[in-house]
Short mmCIF file of C-alpha atoms in Angstrom, two decimals:
data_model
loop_
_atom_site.label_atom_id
_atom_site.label_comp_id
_atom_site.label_asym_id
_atom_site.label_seq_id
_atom_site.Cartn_x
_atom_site.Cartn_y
_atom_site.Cartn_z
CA UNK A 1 44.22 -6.71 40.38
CA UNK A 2 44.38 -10.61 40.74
CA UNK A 3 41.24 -10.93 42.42
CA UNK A 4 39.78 -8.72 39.87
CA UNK A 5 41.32 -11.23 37.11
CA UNK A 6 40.23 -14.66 38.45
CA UNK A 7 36.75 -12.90 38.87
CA UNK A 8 36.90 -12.27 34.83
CA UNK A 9 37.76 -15.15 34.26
CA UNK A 10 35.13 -17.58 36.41
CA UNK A 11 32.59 -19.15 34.74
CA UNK A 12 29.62 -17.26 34.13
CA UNK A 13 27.54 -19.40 36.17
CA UNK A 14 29.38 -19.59 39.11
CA UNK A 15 29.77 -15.37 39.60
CA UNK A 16 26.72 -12.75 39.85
CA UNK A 17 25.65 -11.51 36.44
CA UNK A 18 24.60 -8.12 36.05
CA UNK A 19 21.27 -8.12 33.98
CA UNK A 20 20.55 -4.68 32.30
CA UNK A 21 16.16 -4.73 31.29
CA UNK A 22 14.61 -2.11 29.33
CA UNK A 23 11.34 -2.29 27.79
CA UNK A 24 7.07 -1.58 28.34
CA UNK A 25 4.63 -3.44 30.05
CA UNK A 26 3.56 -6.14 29.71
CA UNK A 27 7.20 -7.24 29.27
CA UNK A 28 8.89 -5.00 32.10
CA UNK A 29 6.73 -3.48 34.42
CA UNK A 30 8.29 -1.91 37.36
CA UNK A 31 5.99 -1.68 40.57
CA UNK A 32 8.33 -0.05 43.39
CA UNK A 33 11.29 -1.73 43.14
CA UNK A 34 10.58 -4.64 42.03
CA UNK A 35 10.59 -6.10 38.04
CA UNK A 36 7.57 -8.43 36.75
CA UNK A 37 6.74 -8.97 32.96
CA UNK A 38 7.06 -11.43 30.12
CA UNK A 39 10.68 -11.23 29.82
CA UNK A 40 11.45 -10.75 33.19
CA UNK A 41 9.23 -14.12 33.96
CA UNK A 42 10.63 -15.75 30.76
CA UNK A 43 14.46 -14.51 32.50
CA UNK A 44 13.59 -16.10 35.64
CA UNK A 45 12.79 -19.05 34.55
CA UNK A 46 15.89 -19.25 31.74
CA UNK A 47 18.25 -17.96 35.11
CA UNK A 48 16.71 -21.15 37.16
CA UNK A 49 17.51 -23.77 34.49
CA UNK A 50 21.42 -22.67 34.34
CA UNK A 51 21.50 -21.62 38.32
CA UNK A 52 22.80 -17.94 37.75
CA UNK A 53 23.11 -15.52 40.12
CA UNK A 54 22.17 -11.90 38.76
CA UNK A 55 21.59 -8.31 40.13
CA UNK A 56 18.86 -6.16 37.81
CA UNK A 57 20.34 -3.19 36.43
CA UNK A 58 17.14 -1.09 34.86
CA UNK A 59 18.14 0.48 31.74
CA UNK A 60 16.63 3.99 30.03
CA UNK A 61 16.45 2.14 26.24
CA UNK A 62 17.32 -0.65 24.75
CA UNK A 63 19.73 1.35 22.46
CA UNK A 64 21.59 1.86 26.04
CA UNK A 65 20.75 -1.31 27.47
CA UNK A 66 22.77 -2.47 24.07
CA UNK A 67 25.61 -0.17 23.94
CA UNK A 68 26.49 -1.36 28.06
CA UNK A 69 26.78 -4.97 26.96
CA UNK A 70 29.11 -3.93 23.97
CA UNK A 71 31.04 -2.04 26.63
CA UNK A 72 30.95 -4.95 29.18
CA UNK A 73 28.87 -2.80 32.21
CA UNK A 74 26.70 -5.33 31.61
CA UNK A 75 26.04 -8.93 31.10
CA UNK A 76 23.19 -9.74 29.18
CA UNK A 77 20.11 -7.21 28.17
CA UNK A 78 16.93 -8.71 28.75
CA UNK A 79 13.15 -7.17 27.35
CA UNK A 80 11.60 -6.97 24.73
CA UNK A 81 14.35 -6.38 22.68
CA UNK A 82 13.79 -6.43 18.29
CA UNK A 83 16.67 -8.28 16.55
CA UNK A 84 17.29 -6.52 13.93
CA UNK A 85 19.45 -6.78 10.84
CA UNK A 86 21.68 -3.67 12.37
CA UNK A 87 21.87 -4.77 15.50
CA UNK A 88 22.96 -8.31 14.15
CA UNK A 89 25.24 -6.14 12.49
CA UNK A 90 26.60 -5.04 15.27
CA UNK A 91 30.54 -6.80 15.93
CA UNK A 92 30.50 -6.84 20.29
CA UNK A 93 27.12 -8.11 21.05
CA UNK A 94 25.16 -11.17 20.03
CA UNK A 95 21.29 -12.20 20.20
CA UNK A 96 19.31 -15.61 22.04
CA UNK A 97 17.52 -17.45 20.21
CA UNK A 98 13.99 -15.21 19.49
CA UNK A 99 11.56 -15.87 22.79
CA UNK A 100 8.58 -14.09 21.77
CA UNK A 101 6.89 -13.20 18.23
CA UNK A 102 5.84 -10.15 17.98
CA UNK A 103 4.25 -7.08 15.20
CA UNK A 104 5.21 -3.32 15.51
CA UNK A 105 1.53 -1.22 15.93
CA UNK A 106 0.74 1.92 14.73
CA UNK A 107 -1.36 3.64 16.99
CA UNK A 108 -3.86 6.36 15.30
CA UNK A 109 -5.73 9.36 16.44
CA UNK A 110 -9.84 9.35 16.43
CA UNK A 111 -10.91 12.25 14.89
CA UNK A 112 -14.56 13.91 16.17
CA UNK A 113 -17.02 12.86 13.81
CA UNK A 114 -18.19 15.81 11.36
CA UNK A 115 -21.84 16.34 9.76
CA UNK A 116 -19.97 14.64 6.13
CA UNK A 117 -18.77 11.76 8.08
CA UNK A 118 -21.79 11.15 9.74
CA UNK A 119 -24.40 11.24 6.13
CA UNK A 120 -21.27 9.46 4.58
CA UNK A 121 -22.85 6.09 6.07
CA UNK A 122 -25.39 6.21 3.92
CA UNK A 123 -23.61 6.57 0.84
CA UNK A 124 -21.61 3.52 1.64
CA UNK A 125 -21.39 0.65 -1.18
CA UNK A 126 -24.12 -1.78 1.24
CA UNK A 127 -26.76 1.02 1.23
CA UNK A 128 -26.67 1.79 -2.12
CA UNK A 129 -26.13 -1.87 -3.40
CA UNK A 130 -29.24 -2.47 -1.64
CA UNK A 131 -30.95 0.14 -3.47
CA UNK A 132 -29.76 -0.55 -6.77
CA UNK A 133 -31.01 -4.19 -6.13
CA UNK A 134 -34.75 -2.73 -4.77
CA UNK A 135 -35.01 -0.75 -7.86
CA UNK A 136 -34.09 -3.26 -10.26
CA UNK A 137 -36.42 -5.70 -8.75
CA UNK A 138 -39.36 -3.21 -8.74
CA UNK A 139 -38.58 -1.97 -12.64
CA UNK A 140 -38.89 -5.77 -13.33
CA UNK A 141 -42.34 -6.89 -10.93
CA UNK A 142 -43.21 -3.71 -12.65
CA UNK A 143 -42.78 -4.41 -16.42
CA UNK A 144 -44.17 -7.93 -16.01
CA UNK A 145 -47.18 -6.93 -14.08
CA UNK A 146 -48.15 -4.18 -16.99
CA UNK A 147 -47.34 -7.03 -19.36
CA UNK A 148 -49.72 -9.00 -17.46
CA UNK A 149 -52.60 -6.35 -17.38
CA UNK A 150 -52.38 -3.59 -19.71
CA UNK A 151 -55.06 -5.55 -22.67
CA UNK A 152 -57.22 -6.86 -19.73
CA UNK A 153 -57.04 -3.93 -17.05
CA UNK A 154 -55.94 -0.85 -19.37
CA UNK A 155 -57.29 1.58 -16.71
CA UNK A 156 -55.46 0.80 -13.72
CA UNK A 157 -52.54 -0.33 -16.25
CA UNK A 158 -52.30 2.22 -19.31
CA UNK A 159 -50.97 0.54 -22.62
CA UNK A 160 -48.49 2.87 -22.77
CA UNK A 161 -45.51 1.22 -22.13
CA UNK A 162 -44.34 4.62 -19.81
CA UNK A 163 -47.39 4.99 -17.77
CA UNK A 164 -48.31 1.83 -18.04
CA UNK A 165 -44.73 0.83 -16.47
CA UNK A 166 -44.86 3.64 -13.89
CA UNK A 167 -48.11 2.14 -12.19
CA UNK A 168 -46.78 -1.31 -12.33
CA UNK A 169 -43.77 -0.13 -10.22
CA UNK A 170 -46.21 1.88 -7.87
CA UNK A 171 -48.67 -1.48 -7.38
CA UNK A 172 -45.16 -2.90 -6.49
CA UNK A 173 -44.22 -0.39 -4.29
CA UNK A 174 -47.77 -0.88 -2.46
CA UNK A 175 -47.24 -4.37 -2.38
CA UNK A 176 -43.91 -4.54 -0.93
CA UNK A 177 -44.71 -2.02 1.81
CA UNK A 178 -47.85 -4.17 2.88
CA UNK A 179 -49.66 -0.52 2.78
CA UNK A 180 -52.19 -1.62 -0.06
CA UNK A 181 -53.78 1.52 -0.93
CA UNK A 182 -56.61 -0.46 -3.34
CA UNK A 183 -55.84 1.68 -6.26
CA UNK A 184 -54.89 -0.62 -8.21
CA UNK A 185 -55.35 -4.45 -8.29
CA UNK A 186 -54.31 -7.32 -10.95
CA UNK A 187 -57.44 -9.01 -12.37
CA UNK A 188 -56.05 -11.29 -14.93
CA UNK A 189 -54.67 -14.67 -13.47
CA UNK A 190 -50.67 -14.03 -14.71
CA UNK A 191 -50.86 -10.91 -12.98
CA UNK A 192 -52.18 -12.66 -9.85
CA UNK A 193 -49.65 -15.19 -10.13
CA UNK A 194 -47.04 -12.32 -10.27
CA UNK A 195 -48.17 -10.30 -7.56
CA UNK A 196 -48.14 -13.69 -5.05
CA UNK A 197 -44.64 -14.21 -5.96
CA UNK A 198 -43.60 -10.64 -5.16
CA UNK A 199 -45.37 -10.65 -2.14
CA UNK A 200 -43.03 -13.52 -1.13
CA UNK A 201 -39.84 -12.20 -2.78
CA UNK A 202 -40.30 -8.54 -0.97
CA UNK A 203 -40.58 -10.57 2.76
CA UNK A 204 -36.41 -11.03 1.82
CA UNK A 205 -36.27 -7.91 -0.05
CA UNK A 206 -37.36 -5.87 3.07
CA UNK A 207 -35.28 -7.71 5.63
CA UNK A 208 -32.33 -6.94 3.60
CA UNK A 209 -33.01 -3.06 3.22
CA UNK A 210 -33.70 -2.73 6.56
CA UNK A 211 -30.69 -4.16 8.03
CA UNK A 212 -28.26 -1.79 5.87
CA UNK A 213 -30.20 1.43 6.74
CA UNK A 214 -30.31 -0.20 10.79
CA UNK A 215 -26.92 -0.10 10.35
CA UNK A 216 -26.24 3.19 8.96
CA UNK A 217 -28.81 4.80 11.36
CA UNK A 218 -26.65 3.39 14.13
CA UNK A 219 -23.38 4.62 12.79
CA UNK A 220 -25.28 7.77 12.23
CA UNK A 221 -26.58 8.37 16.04
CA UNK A 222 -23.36 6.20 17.54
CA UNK A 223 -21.28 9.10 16.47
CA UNK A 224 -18.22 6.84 16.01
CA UNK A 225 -14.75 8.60 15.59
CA UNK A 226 -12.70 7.88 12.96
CA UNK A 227 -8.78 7.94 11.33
CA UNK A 228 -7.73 9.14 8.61
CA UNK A 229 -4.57 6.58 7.80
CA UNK A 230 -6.04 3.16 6.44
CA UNK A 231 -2.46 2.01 5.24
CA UNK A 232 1.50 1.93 5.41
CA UNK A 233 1.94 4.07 2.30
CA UNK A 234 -0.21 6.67 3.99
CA UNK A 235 2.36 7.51 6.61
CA UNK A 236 5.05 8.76 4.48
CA UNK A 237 5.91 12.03 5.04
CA UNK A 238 3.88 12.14 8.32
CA UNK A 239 4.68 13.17 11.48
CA UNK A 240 5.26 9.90 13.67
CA UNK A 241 6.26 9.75 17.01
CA UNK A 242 8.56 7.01 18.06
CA UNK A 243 10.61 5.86 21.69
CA UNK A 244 13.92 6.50 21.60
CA UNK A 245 15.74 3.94 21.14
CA UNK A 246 13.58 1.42 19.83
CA UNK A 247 13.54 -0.17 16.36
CA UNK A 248 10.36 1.89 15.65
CA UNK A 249 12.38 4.58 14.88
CA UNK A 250 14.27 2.44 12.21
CA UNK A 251 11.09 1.68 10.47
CA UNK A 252 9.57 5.06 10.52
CA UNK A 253 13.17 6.48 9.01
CA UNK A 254 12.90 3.37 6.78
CA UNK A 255 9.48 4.65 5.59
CA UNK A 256 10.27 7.82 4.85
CA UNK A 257 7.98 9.72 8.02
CA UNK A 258 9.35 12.46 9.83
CA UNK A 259 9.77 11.47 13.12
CA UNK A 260 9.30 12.77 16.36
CA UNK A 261 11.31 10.77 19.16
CA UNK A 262 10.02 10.63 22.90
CA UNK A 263 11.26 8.95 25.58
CA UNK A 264 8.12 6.01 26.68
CA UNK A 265 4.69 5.34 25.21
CA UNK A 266 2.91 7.60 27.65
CA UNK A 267 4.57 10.85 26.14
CA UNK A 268 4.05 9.70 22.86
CA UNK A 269 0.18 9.25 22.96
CA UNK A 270 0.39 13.25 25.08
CA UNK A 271 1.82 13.62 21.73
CA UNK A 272 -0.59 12.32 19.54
CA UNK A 273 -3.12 13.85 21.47
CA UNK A 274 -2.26 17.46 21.45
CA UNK A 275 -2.21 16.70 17.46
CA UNK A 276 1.81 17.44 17.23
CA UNK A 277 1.88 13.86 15.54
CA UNK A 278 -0.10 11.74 13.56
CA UNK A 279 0.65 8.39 14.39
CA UNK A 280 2.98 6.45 16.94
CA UNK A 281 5.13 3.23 16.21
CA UNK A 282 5.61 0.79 18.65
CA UNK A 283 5.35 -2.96 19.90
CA UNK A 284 2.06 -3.92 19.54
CA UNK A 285 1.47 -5.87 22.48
CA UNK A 286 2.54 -3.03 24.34
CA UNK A 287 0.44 -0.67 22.58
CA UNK A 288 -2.76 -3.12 23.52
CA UNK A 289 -1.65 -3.47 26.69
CA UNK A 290 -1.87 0.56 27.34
CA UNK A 291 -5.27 0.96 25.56
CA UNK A 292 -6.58 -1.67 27.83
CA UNK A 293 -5.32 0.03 30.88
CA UNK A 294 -6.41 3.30 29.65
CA UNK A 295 -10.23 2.60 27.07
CA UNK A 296 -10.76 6.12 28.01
CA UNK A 297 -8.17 7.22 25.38
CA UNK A 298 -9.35 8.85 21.86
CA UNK A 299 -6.99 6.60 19.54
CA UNK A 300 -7.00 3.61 18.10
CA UNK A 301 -4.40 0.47 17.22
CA UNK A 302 -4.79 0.62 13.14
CA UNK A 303 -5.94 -2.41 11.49
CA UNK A 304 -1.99 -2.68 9.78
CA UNK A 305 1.31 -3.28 11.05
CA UNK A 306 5.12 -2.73 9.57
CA UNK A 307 6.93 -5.22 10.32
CA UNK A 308 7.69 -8.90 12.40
CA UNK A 309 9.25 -8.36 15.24
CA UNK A 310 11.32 -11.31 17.36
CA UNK A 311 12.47 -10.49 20.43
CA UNK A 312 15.83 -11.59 21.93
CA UNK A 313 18.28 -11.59 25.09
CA UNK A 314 20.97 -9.72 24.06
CA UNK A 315 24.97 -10.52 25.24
CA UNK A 316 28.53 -9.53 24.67
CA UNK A 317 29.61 -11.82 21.09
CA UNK A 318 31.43 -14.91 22.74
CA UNK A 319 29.85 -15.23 25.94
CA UNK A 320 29.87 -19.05 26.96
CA UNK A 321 26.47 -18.37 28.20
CA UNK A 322 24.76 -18.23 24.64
CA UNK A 323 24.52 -21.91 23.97
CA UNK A 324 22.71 -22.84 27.29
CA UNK A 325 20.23 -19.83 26.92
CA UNK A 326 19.10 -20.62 23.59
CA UNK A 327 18.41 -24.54 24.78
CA UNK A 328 16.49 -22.92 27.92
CA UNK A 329 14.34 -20.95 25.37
CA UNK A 330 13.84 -23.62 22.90
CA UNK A 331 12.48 -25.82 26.17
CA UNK A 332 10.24 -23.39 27.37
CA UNK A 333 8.79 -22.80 24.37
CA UNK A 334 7.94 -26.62 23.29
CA UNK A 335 6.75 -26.90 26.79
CA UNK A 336 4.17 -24.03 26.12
CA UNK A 337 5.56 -22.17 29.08
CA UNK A 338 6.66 -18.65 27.31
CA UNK A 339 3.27 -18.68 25.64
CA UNK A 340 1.61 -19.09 28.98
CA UNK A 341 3.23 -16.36 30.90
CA UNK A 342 2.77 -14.49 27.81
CA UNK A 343 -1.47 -15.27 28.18
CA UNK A 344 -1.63 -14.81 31.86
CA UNK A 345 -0.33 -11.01 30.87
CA UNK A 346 -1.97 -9.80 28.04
CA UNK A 347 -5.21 -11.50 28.84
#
């Protein structure tokens, strides 16, 4: 009983800490026994600058990881852990200043491409903006060239202003495709002047149309897969799969989603997969960090996030240890060294 007392009551730096980690690659990553990652190398380094002696206690969440330092089986939780306004809340444990900046990711399905989605391309605003423009531009060579010839060249231009319009658009046409049937041919010196303008305006006119249909085309034969969730407000009342114990599950209640909790990121893409949900929430440099691993996968990180997350050591409220921790962090990060391990890993 004394021995255990005088242990309690040593400084922290002078006794072995036990460090609980939970958390994904890149920032725990567990090969055999042993623990690399951001905030395992951002630990390390924190551990070195106040000399403390620790043993790593791995941890199933961070929910857990949490609820052992408010119990005291643990020291200090390290990983990518979210500070959160509940967990603030929280009266037995306390946060480090925030190490690493971070955004929550939704991760999507890719749906096969159907027949609709593939024509679809060509209905999209820069094909038919282009078109719009092409046809506006040939109403107008057209009108002026009939102005130009109809008293002059009435055969080839009728003075009708219908017909007479109609063949001005076809010499247009002609002109613009550099196919030059002969049919019909400006004789007056306006309409000359006219036509060697257009032929100079359509050089531009052509390049333009034919990079929006090259584009479509390739979308068209590329058979790219696509989502069907282009914003926040789209997930509500979605099925979303979240880790247990994470604050994704906060902001999927939070958004009103129906959520489907899993134990790591691994089960929830199986999940997303086999179409039992239609999205996942979860750190997005950990959601990166998987894709990259595995490019063979049919999903995609959406082009929105939810939230800001900052990431923080976490410890029982009063631990003497707090104020030395948070001047470790602030070093290492004017120093540009938590931004470098940070690089090495997700590069």
């Amino acid at each position: 009983m004394l021995v255990a007392f005088l242990l309690v009551g040593l400084p922290a730096q002078a006794r072995k800490l036990k460090v609980g980690i939970s958390g994904s690659p890149p920032f725990v990553i567990q090969e055999n026994n042993s623990f690399q990652g951001i905030s395992l190398d951002v630990w390390r380094q924190v551990a070195e600058d106040n000399e403390l002696v620790y043993d790593l206690v791995p941890q199933s969440s961070p929910e857990v990881g949490i609820a052992a330092v408010d119990q005291g089986q643990i020291d200090v939780l390290v990983g990518p852990i979210s500070i959160t306004p509940r967990r603030l809340a929280m009266p037995g444990v306390d946060f480090t200043q925030p190490y690493y900046l971070a955004k929550s990711g939704v991760l999507l399905p890719l749906d096969s491409p159907t027949i609709f989605s593939r024509v679809k391309v060509f209905f999209g605003w820069a094909v038919i903006s282009s078109m719009l423009i092409l046809i506006s531009v040939l109403l107008v060579v057209g009108s002026l060239i009939w102005l130009a010839e109809r008293r002059e060249n009435s055969e080839q231009f009728p003075k009708r202003w219908l017909p007479g319009i109609a063949s001005g658009m076809w010499f247009a046409v002609v002109t613009l495709t550099t196919v030059g049937y002969g049919d019909k041919a400006p004789i007056s010196r306006t309409g000359r002047g006219i036509t060697a303008t257009w032929m100079v305006i359509s050089l531009i006119a052509v390049s333009s149309l034919t990079a929006s249909l090259a584009s479509a085309f390739t979308l068209f034969f590329s058979g790219t897969r696509e989502t069907t969730i282009s914003s926040p407000a789209q997930l509500q009342q979605r099925r979303v799969a979240t880790i247990e114990g994470t604050s994704g599950v906060e902001l999927a209640e939070r958004g009103s989603m129906r959520v489907l909790k899993t134990e790591n990121l691994t089960s929830g893409i199986e999940l997303l997969l086999s179409e039992q949900a239609e999205a996942l929430i979860f750190d997005r440099p950990a959601i990166r960090h998987h894709i990259k691993l595995n490019p063979h996968l049919a999903v995609q990180l959406a082009p929105f996030t939810l939230a800001e997350e900052t990431y923080g050591f976490v410890f029982k409220t009063g631990n003497p240890l707090r104020n030395p921790l948070n001047v470790s962090i602030l070093r290492l990060q004017r120093l540009g060294d938590i931004k470098s391990i940070a690089n090495k890993l997700l590069n």
